[in-house]
Amino acid sequence: MDIAITEVFHNAEKNFRDRADADWLARAEKLDDISNERYFEVLMRKTALEDPVLQRQPIRSPLGSRWRWRLHDERMEELLPALSNPLEVARYTRADIRSLRQACGIPARFQGSLVRAVEHAAVFAEIVRTSPGGLFHSLVAPTISIDGGEEQPVLAEQLRRAFKGLSDGGVRGLTREMHLDCSIRPPGVILLQTIGLVDGHNMGQQPPDDAYLQAIQICEAIAAQSGRTYAYVEFILSANFTWSHMDVTRFPLSRHAVCSFDNPQCHACAHSAYCARRGLEKLVSDREHGWLESYAPTWRFDASDIVPLGYLPGLATEAVCQSIDDDNLSWSRTDTLHIPASDAPNIRAVLTEMPLSEVRSRVGESQYGSEYANIVAGAPGDAERNVPLLAGQFGEEFHGFRGHALLDAYEAQGRETVSLLAIDWGQVGNLLVRKS
């Protein structure tokens, strides 16, 4: 089906506005703001109160130091009204800076950051004066490229030359906080895969690099046609979809999402006319058995074989927990997720033996790159212990990253049959909690 990207974006906006709360609506509008005021506010936030002490702290603050960050934020909010007009800020003298510090209770160690902020304000004002339309955005927009991804090296170098004294981290911070990068989060890619604009489909794992590139190109094209910013387009698409409640902690907007495996809303979704998962709402209405249909057409399981995971050999539970740990690792989550030991035995599952040749004929051949080398290295050992293969949903071959490597290991050992495990991942998503 040939789907116009403008139609997809229009429907994505409708879904978003029908479901998002006031905070998320405000965030979306902010992402579409290219005013000088917003850009200058970001510049001041990243330079005026750059605390030399806090900058040396690790990413996660040591125990007992969060009050420093809270105090830092309070000082910034108090100071920002005095740093709102670049022409005025550019005229500040050192005496003015000392007066501001004293009025806002800012320590002397911030003097250098504030002096640099005044210098940057003068640069910003000059850029605005000489740019087409008097917009700072006119300077940065031509240097943003799809190939630049999150780093945007050409833009970063331009910012570094314009605002002298910025550290590499400060430049990256400006690019990110000004929303000038070209990246897309996995839910946006999954949405575009689901409705057929991006090749492939992924359940519960990160899309491959080529899918990201296609999705980024589509976002760029939508932005050009709609007059919206790239950041706004990406946000709207990513907010539309999440593939299971396993992602609630990664994507807070998923509670507002139009489509999730546990709570599809096909009857209300504006994408339903062209979505490949049309009918999912009926599929999961029978929570006890309907989930098993999500494994077709690649796999066929018998609903009469559904049993609690606790009834199966311990390696079945290990395979599920191993996949969740892989997901934690691949997402580099600080607060990792797990299933409480008391809940794991109740997960709905089917375990079946299948001829290895039949499994191979259904999944074909697949090559894994170095990206997953550390995850699949243990496949031969897992095959020795007879760890089951995790079947994939919605046209996927296997769930997670280990499937093909484990199948290769079974073939190398000359196995004739292998164990294939199907899990109600929607139920798993509801049971996941943060590790304490």
Short mmCIF file of C-alpha atoms in Angstrom, two decimals:
data_model
loop_
_atom_site.label_atom_id
_atom_site.label_comp_id
_atom_site.label_asym_id
_atom_site.label_seq_id
_atom_site.Cartn_x
_atom_site.Cartn_y
_atom_site.Cartn_z
CA MET A 1 0.00 0.00 0.00
CA ASP A 2 1.35 3.36 -1.03
CA ILE A 3 1.00 5.71 1.95
CA ALA A 4 1.66 9.45 1.68
CA ILE A 5 3.99 10.63 4.43
CA THR A 6 1.91 13.78 4.83
CA GLU A 7 -1.13 11.63 5.60
CA VAL A 8 0.83 9.63 8.16
CA PHE A 9 2.05 12.77 9.88
CA HIS A 10 -1.38 14.37 9.88
CA ASN A 11 -2.85 11.25 11.48
CA ALA A 12 0.02 11.02 13.96
CA GLU A 13 -0.67 14.58 15.07
CA LYS A 14 -4.36 13.75 15.48
CA ASN A 15 -3.56 10.71 17.64
CA PHE A 16 -1.16 12.75 19.73
CA ARG A 17 -3.51 15.67 20.33
CA ASP A 18 -6.39 13.34 21.17
CA ARG A 19 -4.40 11.64 23.93
CA ALA A 20 -1.55 13.78 25.21
CA ASP A 21 -1.94 15.81 28.40
CA ALA A 22 -1.17 19.53 28.75
CA ASP A 23 2.48 18.96 29.69
CA TRP A 24 3.18 16.87 26.60
CA LEU A 25 1.32 19.27 24.34
CA ALA A 26 3.47 22.10 25.70
CA ARG A 27 6.62 20.05 25.15
CA ALA A 28 5.67 19.40 21.54
CA GLU A 29 5.14 23.10 20.89
CA LYS A 30 8.48 23.91 22.48
CA LEU A 31 10.20 21.49 20.10
CA ASP A 32 8.67 23.43 17.20
CA ASP A 33 9.90 26.80 18.51
CA ILE A 34 12.73 28.35 16.48
CA SER A 35 12.51 31.79 18.05
CA ASN A 36 15.61 33.74 19.08
CA GLU A 37 14.26 33.84 22.63
CA ARG A 38 14.30 30.06 23.01
CA TYR A 39 17.74 29.64 21.47
CA PHE A 40 19.18 32.39 23.65
CA GLU A 41 17.67 30.88 26.78
CA VAL A 42 19.37 27.57 25.98
CA LEU A 43 22.69 29.35 25.38
CA MET A 44 22.46 31.10 28.75
CA ARG A 45 21.47 27.92 30.57
CA LYS A 46 24.48 26.11 29.12
CA THR A 47 27.04 28.85 29.79
CA ALA A 48 26.02 31.34 32.50
CA LEU A 49 25.88 28.93 35.40
CA GLU A 50 28.34 26.24 34.44
CA ASP A 51 29.46 25.16 37.88
CA PRO A 52 33.12 24.01 37.76
CA VAL A 53 32.49 21.81 40.80
CA LEU A 54 29.36 20.07 39.52
CA GLN A 55 30.87 19.58 36.06
CA ARG A 56 33.45 17.27 37.64
CA GLN A 57 30.77 15.10 39.25
CA PRO A 58 29.96 11.68 37.78
CA ILE A 59 26.77 11.25 35.78
CA ARG A 60 24.99 9.93 38.86
CA SER A 61 25.57 12.26 41.77
CA PRO A 62 27.23 10.79 44.86
CA LEU A 63 24.95 10.11 47.80
CA GLY A 64 24.04 13.32 49.60
CA SER A 65 24.94 15.74 46.79
CA ARG A 66 21.57 16.10 45.07
CA TRP A 67 20.93 19.25 47.06
CA ARG A 68 23.75 20.88 45.06
CA TRP A 69 21.97 20.23 41.79
CA ARG A 70 18.67 21.45 43.24
CA LEU A 71 20.34 24.63 44.48
CA HIS A 72 22.01 25.03 41.08
CA ASP A 73 18.61 24.84 39.33
CA GLU A 74 17.08 27.34 41.76
CA ARG A 75 19.88 29.84 41.10
CA MET A 76 19.43 29.45 37.35
CA GLU A 77 15.70 30.14 37.51
CA GLU A 78 16.33 33.25 39.61
CA LEU A 79 19.04 34.51 37.27
CA LEU A 80 17.37 33.81 33.90
CA PRO A 81 15.10 36.91 33.84
CA ALA A 82 18.25 39.05 33.89
CA LEU A 83 19.67 37.00 30.99
CA SER A 84 16.73 37.17 28.59
CA ASN A 85 17.78 39.96 26.22
CA PRO A 86 21.06 39.42 24.35
CA LEU A 87 21.56 43.15 23.65
CA GLU A 88 21.21 44.01 27.34
CA VAL A 89 23.35 41.09 28.53
CA ALA A 90 26.09 42.03 26.06
CA ARG A 91 26.41 45.41 27.80
CA TYR A 92 26.89 43.97 31.30
CA THR A 93 30.13 45.00 33.01
CA ARG A 94 32.02 43.00 35.59
CA ALA A 95 30.44 45.20 38.23
CA ASP A 96 27.00 44.29 36.87
CA ILE A 97 27.92 40.62 37.05
CA ARG A 98 29.02 40.96 40.69
CA SER A 99 25.73 42.68 41.50
CA LEU A 100 23.78 39.88 39.84
CA ARG A 101 25.73 37.25 41.74
CA GLN A 102 25.09 38.96 45.04
CA ALA A 103 21.40 39.49 44.32
CA CYS A 104 20.89 35.80 43.42
CA GLY A 105 23.27 34.36 46.02
CA ILE A 106 25.64 32.93 43.42
CA PRO A 107 29.17 32.04 44.63
CA ALA A 108 32.27 33.74 43.24
CA ARG A 109 33.36 30.60 41.39
CA PHE A 110 30.66 31.37 38.79
CA GLN A 111 32.31 34.68 37.84
CA GLY A 112 34.15 33.19 34.87
CA SER A 113 31.03 31.46 33.53
CA LEU A 114 29.02 34.68 33.76
CA VAL A 115 31.72 36.71 32.02
CA ARG A 116 31.76 34.17 29.22
CA ALA A 117 27.95 34.32 29.02
CA VAL A 118 28.18 38.09 28.43
CA GLU A 119 30.68 37.49 25.62
CA HIS A 120 28.40 34.86 24.10
CA ALA A 121 25.43 37.23 24.31
CA ALA A 122 27.34 39.75 22.19
CA VAL A 123 28.11 37.05 19.62
CA PHE A 124 24.48 35.92 19.59
CA ALA A 125 23.23 39.48 19.07
CA GLU A 126 25.62 39.97 16.15
CA ILE A 127 24.53 36.69 14.53
CA VAL A 128 20.88 37.76 14.79
CA ARG A 129 21.69 41.20 13.36
CA THR A 130 23.41 39.76 10.28
CA SER A 131 21.28 36.64 9.67
CA PRO A 132 18.47 36.44 7.08
CA GLY A 133 15.20 37.36 8.71
CA GLY A 134 17.01 38.27 11.90
CA LEU A 135 16.84 34.67 13.14
CA PHE A 136 19.58 32.68 14.85
CA HIS A 137 17.97 29.60 13.29
CA SER A 138 19.01 30.91 9.86
CA LEU A 139 22.64 30.39 10.85
CA VAL A 140 22.38 26.86 12.20
CA ALA A 141 19.74 25.32 9.91
CA PRO A 142 21.95 24.96 6.77
CA THR A 143 24.60 23.01 8.71
CA ILE A 144 22.21 20.34 10.04
CA SER A 145 22.46 17.12 8.03
CA ILE A 146 20.94 13.66 8.16
CA ASP A 147 24.42 12.11 8.07
CA GLY A 148 25.37 14.12 11.16
CA GLY A 149 23.00 12.18 13.41
CA GLU A 150 23.14 13.14 17.07
CA GLU A 151 26.67 14.56 16.90
CA GLN A 152 26.21 16.94 13.93
CA PRO A 153 29.97 17.59 13.55
CA VAL A 154 29.62 20.50 11.06
CA LEU A 155 27.14 22.29 13.28
CA ALA A 156 29.22 21.52 16.38
CA GLU A 157 32.31 23.06 14.81
CA GLN A 158 30.35 26.15 13.83
CA LEU A 159 29.04 26.58 17.38
CA ARG A 160 32.51 25.98 18.80
CA ARG A 161 33.99 28.73 16.62
CA ALA A 162 31.18 31.18 17.30
CA PHE A 163 30.97 30.71 21.07
CA LYS A 164 34.61 30.45 22.10
CA GLY A 165 35.42 28.76 25.37
CA LEU A 166 32.70 26.13 25.15
CA SER A 167 33.88 22.65 26.07
CA ASP A 168 33.07 19.67 23.87
CA GLY A 169 30.39 18.74 26.37
CA GLY A 170 29.00 22.27 26.21
CA VAL A 171 28.79 22.13 22.41
CA ARG A 172 27.02 18.76 22.54
CA GLY A 173 24.70 20.18 25.17
CA LEU A 174 23.82 23.15 22.96
CA THR A 175 23.11 20.90 19.98
CA ARG A 176 20.92 18.63 22.07
CA GLU A 177 19.06 21.31 24.06
CA MET A 178 18.46 23.41 20.94
CA HIS A 179 17.00 20.25 19.34
CA LEU A 180 19.26 20.55 16.31
CA ASP A 181 20.27 16.90 15.98
CA CYS A 182 18.89 14.34 13.53
CA SER A 183 18.07 11.30 15.62
CA ILE A 184 14.95 9.22 16.18
CA ARG A 185 13.90 7.07 19.11
CA PRO A 186 12.93 3.42 18.58
CA PRO A 187 9.15 3.90 18.99
CA GLY A 188 9.17 6.27 16.00
CA VAL A 189 11.02 3.72 13.90
CA ILE A 190 8.67 0.94 15.00
CA LEU A 191 5.62 3.04 14.07
CA LEU A 192 7.01 3.67 10.59
CA GLN A 193 7.84 -0.03 10.21
CA THR A 194 4.37 -1.07 11.36
CA ILE A 195 2.52 1.08 8.84
CA GLY A 196 4.87 0.17 6.00
CA LEU A 197 7.01 3.28 5.45
CA VAL A 198 10.19 1.65 6.81
CA ASP A 199 11.38 -1.87 5.97
CA GLY A 200 11.15 -4.67 8.53
CA HIS A 201 9.41 -4.96 11.86
CA ASN A 202 10.81 -5.39 15.36
CA MET A 203 9.18 -6.49 18.57
CA GLY A 204 10.91 -5.80 21.87
CA GLN A 205 14.34 -5.00 20.45
CA GLN A 206 16.18 -2.12 18.85
CA PRO A 207 15.67 -1.65 15.11
CA PRO A 208 18.72 -2.13 12.84
CA ASP A 209 20.78 0.81 11.60
CA ASP A 210 19.25 0.87 8.12
CA ALA A 211 15.76 1.19 9.63
CA TYR A 212 16.92 4.17 11.70
CA LEU A 213 18.36 5.81 8.58
CA GLN A 214 15.14 5.33 6.60
CA ALA A 215 13.10 6.72 9.50
CA ILE A 216 15.37 9.76 9.82
CA GLN A 217 15.03 10.46 6.11
CA ILE A 218 11.23 10.29 6.41
CA CYS A 219 11.26 12.68 9.39
CA GLU A 220 13.42 15.09 7.40
CA ALA A 221 11.05 14.91 4.43
CA ILE A 222 7.99 15.47 6.64
CA ALA A 223 9.66 18.45 8.31
CA ALA A 224 10.46 19.99 4.92
CA GLN A 225 6.92 19.49 3.61
CA SER A 226 5.06 20.53 6.76
CA GLY A 227 7.22 23.47 7.81
CA ARG A 228 7.63 21.91 11.25
CA THR A 229 10.98 21.29 12.89
CA TYR A 230 12.64 17.90 12.68
CA ALA A 231 12.49 17.60 16.50
CA TYR A 232 8.73 18.18 16.51
CA VAL A 233 8.12 15.59 13.78
CA GLU A 234 10.24 12.98 15.55
CA PHE A 235 8.50 13.63 18.85
CA ILE A 236 5.02 13.23 17.36
CA LEU A 237 5.90 9.97 15.59
CA SER A 238 7.67 8.46 18.59
CA ALA A 239 4.84 9.48 20.92
CA ASN A 240 2.36 7.56 18.75
CA PHE A 241 3.64 4.06 19.33
CA THR A 242 5.28 1.70 21.77
CA TRP A 243 5.50 -2.02 21.16
CA SER A 244 4.89 -3.24 24.74
CA HIS A 245 4.60 -2.04 28.30
CA MET A 246 8.21 -3.18 28.75
CA ASP A 247 9.05 0.34 27.58
CA VAL A 248 7.08 2.38 30.09
CA THR A 249 10.23 3.26 32.05
CA ARG A 250 12.10 4.20 28.87
CA PHE A 251 9.38 6.24 27.22
CA PRO A 252 7.13 8.00 29.76
CA LEU A 253 4.64 8.98 27.05
CA SER A 254 3.83 5.31 26.38
CA ARG A 255 0.98 5.53 28.87
CA HIS A 256 -0.63 7.89 26.35
CA ALA A 257 0.41 5.85 23.32
CA VAL A 258 -2.17 4.94 20.72
CA CYS A 259 -0.86 1.41 20.24
CA SER A 260 0.66 -1.05 22.65
CA PHE A 261 0.38 -4.81 22.72
CA ASP A 262 -1.49 -4.75 26.03
CA ASN A 263 -3.89 -1.96 25.15
CA PRO A 264 -4.37 -1.44 21.40
CA GLN A 265 -6.96 1.13 20.34
CA CYS A 266 -7.50 0.25 16.67
CA HIS A 267 -11.07 1.61 16.81
CA ALA A 268 -9.79 5.09 17.66
CA CYS A 269 -6.38 5.17 15.97
CA ALA A 270 -6.05 7.41 12.91
CA HIS A 271 -3.44 5.01 11.46
CA SER A 272 -5.82 2.03 11.42
CA ALA A 273 -6.75 2.37 7.72
CA TYR A 274 -3.22 1.44 6.62
CA CYS A 275 -1.61 -0.19 9.70
CA ALA A 276 -0.19 -3.68 9.24
CA ARG A 277 -1.33 -4.56 12.77
CA ARG A 278 -4.95 -3.73 12.08
CA GLY A 279 -7.09 -6.13 14.10
CA LEU A 280 -4.61 -6.39 16.98
CA GLU A 281 -7.34 -5.08 19.27
CA LYS A 282 -9.42 -8.20 18.69
CA LEU A 283 -6.38 -10.44 18.89
CA VAL A 284 -5.56 -9.51 22.48
CA SER A 285 -9.14 -9.27 23.73
CA ASP A 286 -8.75 -12.86 24.95
CA ARG A 287 -5.86 -12.30 27.36
CA GLU A 288 -5.58 -15.99 28.24
CA HIS A 289 -5.14 -17.29 24.70
CA GLY A 290 -5.19 -14.42 22.18
CA TRP A 291 -1.55 -13.46 22.75
CA LEU A 292 -0.44 -16.71 21.14
CA GLU A 293 -1.79 -15.60 17.77
CA SER A 294 0.83 -12.84 17.70
CA TYR A 295 3.44 -15.50 16.86
CA ALA A 296 1.87 -16.22 13.48
CA PRO A 297 2.68 -16.45 10.62
CA THR A 298 6.29 -17.48 11.33
CA TRP A 299 5.33 -19.77 14.21
CA ARG A 300 2.19 -21.77 14.97
CA PHE A 301 1.48 -22.80 18.55
CA ASP A 302 -1.48 -24.69 20.02
CA ALA A 303 -3.46 -22.77 22.66
CA SER A 304 -4.10 -26.09 24.46
CA ASP A 305 -0.36 -26.20 25.27
CA ILE A 306 -0.37 -22.94 27.29
CA VAL A 307 0.97 -23.50 30.81
CA PRO A 308 2.45 -21.27 33.54
CA LEU A 309 6.18 -20.71 33.02
CA GLY A 310 6.81 -22.27 36.43
CA TYR A 311 5.59 -25.63 35.10
CA LEU A 312 8.41 -25.74 32.55
CA PRO A 313 12.08 -26.65 33.09
CA GLY A 314 14.10 -23.94 34.82
CA LEU A 315 15.99 -23.14 31.61
CA ALA A 316 12.79 -21.66 30.18
CA THR A 317 12.65 -19.04 32.94
CA GLU A 318 16.39 -18.46 32.51
CA ALA A 319 15.91 -17.75 28.80
CA VAL A 320 13.25 -15.12 29.56
CA CYS A 321 15.34 -13.45 32.26
CA GLN A 322 18.39 -13.57 30.00
CA SER A 323 16.48 -11.75 27.26
CA ILE A 324 15.39 -9.03 29.71
CA ASP A 325 19.00 -8.62 30.86
CA ASP A 326 20.09 -8.34 27.21
CA ASP A 327 17.51 -5.60 26.76
CA ASN A 328 18.80 -3.77 29.85
CA LEU A 329 22.34 -3.96 28.46
CA SER A 330 21.48 -2.90 24.93
CA TRP A 331 19.59 0.15 26.21
CA SER A 332 22.35 1.04 28.71
CA ARG A 333 19.73 1.52 31.39
CA THR A 334 21.01 2.75 34.73
CA ASP A 335 17.99 1.38 36.58
CA THR A 336 17.63 -2.12 35.16
CA LEU A 337 14.38 -4.08 35.07
CA HIS A 338 13.55 -7.61 36.18
CA ILE A 339 10.62 -9.88 36.98
CA PRO A 340 10.12 -10.61 40.69
CA ALA A 341 10.80 -14.27 41.45
CA SER A 342 7.30 -14.63 42.88
CA ASP A 343 5.69 -13.48 39.60
CA ALA A 344 7.82 -15.30 37.01
CA PRO A 345 6.18 -18.75 37.49
CA ASN A 346 2.76 -17.32 36.53
CA ILE A 347 3.74 -16.04 33.07
CA ARG A 348 1.80 -17.72 30.26
CA ALA A 349 4.08 -19.84 28.05
CA VAL A 350 4.23 -22.63 25.48
CA LEU A 351 7.28 -24.88 25.07
CA THR A 352 7.47 -27.23 22.11
CA GLU A 353 10.05 -29.46 20.42
CA MET A 354 10.54 -28.83 16.71
CA PRO A 355 12.83 -30.40 14.12
CA LEU A 356 15.87 -28.17 13.68
CA SER A 357 15.60 -28.37 9.90
CA GLU A 358 12.05 -26.98 10.09
CA VAL A 359 13.17 -24.10 12.30
CA ARG A 360 15.98 -23.29 9.87
CA SER A 361 13.65 -23.33 6.89
CA ARG A 362 11.35 -20.83 8.60
CA VAL A 363 14.01 -18.33 9.67
CA GLY A 364 16.61 -18.68 6.90
CA GLU A 365 20.15 -17.44 7.37
CA SER A 366 21.16 -14.35 9.33
CA GLN A 367 24.51 -12.68 10.03
CA TYR A 368 25.14 -10.84 13.28
CA GLY A 369 27.69 -8.03 13.38
CA SER A 370 30.09 -7.03 16.12
CA GLU A 371 27.33 -4.99 17.79
CA TYR A 372 25.93 -8.17 19.35
CA ALA A 373 29.18 -10.11 19.69
CA ASN A 374 29.32 -9.78 23.47
CA ILE A 375 25.71 -10.95 23.81
CA VAL A 376 25.85 -14.01 21.54
CA ALA A 377 29.31 -15.22 22.60
CA GLY A 378 27.79 -17.67 25.07
CA ALA A 379 25.59 -19.41 22.51
CA PRO A 380 27.64 -22.66 22.34
CA GLY A 381 27.46 -23.02 26.11
CA ASP A 382 23.72 -22.29 26.11
CA ALA A 383 23.26 -24.95 23.43
CA GLU A 384 25.14 -27.48 25.57
CA ARG A 385 22.66 -26.81 28.39
CA ASN A 386 19.67 -26.97 26.01
CA VAL A 387 18.49 -23.38 26.59
CA PRO A 388 15.33 -22.96 24.48
CA LEU A 389 15.03 -20.61 21.51
CA LEU A 390 12.69 -17.66 22.11
CA ALA A 391 10.19 -17.45 19.25
CA GLY A 392 9.56 -13.99 17.77
CA GLN A 393 6.22 -12.19 17.46
CA PHE A 394 4.59 -10.31 14.59
CA GLY A 395 6.70 -11.75 11.80
CA GLU A 396 9.99 -11.72 13.71
CA GLU A 397 12.04 -14.90 13.63
CA PHE A 398 13.36 -14.89 17.20
CA HIS A 399 12.84 -12.66 20.22
CA GLY A 400 15.97 -10.75 21.21
CA PHE A 401 19.52 -11.03 19.90
CA ARG A 402 20.51 -14.61 20.71
CA GLY A 403 18.21 -16.67 18.51
CA HIS A 404 20.23 -17.09 15.32
CA ALA A 405 23.52 -17.59 17.18
CA LEU A 406 21.91 -20.23 19.41
CA LEU A 407 20.40 -21.98 16.39
CA ASP A 408 23.84 -22.01 14.71
CA ALA A 409 25.29 -23.55 17.87
CA TYR A 410 22.65 -26.30 17.87
CA GLU A 411 23.41 -27.04 14.22
CA ALA A 412 27.14 -27.24 14.97
CA GLN A 413 26.36 -29.85 17.64
CA GLY A 414 24.36 -31.92 15.17
CA ARG A 415 21.01 -31.60 16.97
CA GLU A 416 17.95 -32.96 15.21
CA THR A 417 15.37 -31.14 17.36
CA VAL A 418 15.39 -27.91 19.38
CA SER A 419 13.14 -26.42 22.07
CA LEU A 420 11.09 -23.39 21.01
CA LEU A 421 9.56 -21.16 23.68
CA ALA A 422 6.66 -18.71 23.28
CA ILE A 423 5.97 -16.15 26.04
CA ASP A 424 3.16 -13.67 26.67
CA TRP A 425 5.47 -10.63 26.53
CA GLY A 426 2.58 -8.30 27.20
CA GLN A 427 2.14 -10.01 30.56
CA VAL A 428 5.89 -9.80 31.13
CA GLY A 429 5.76 -6.06 30.51
CA ASN A 430 3.12 -5.65 33.21
CA LEU A 431 5.24 -7.56 35.73
CA LEU A 432 8.57 -5.79 35.17
CA VAL A 433 9.88 -3.69 38.05
CA ARG A 434 13.09 -1.79 38.66
CA LYS A 435 15.89 -3.59 40.42
CA SER A 436 16.44 -2.11 43.86
#
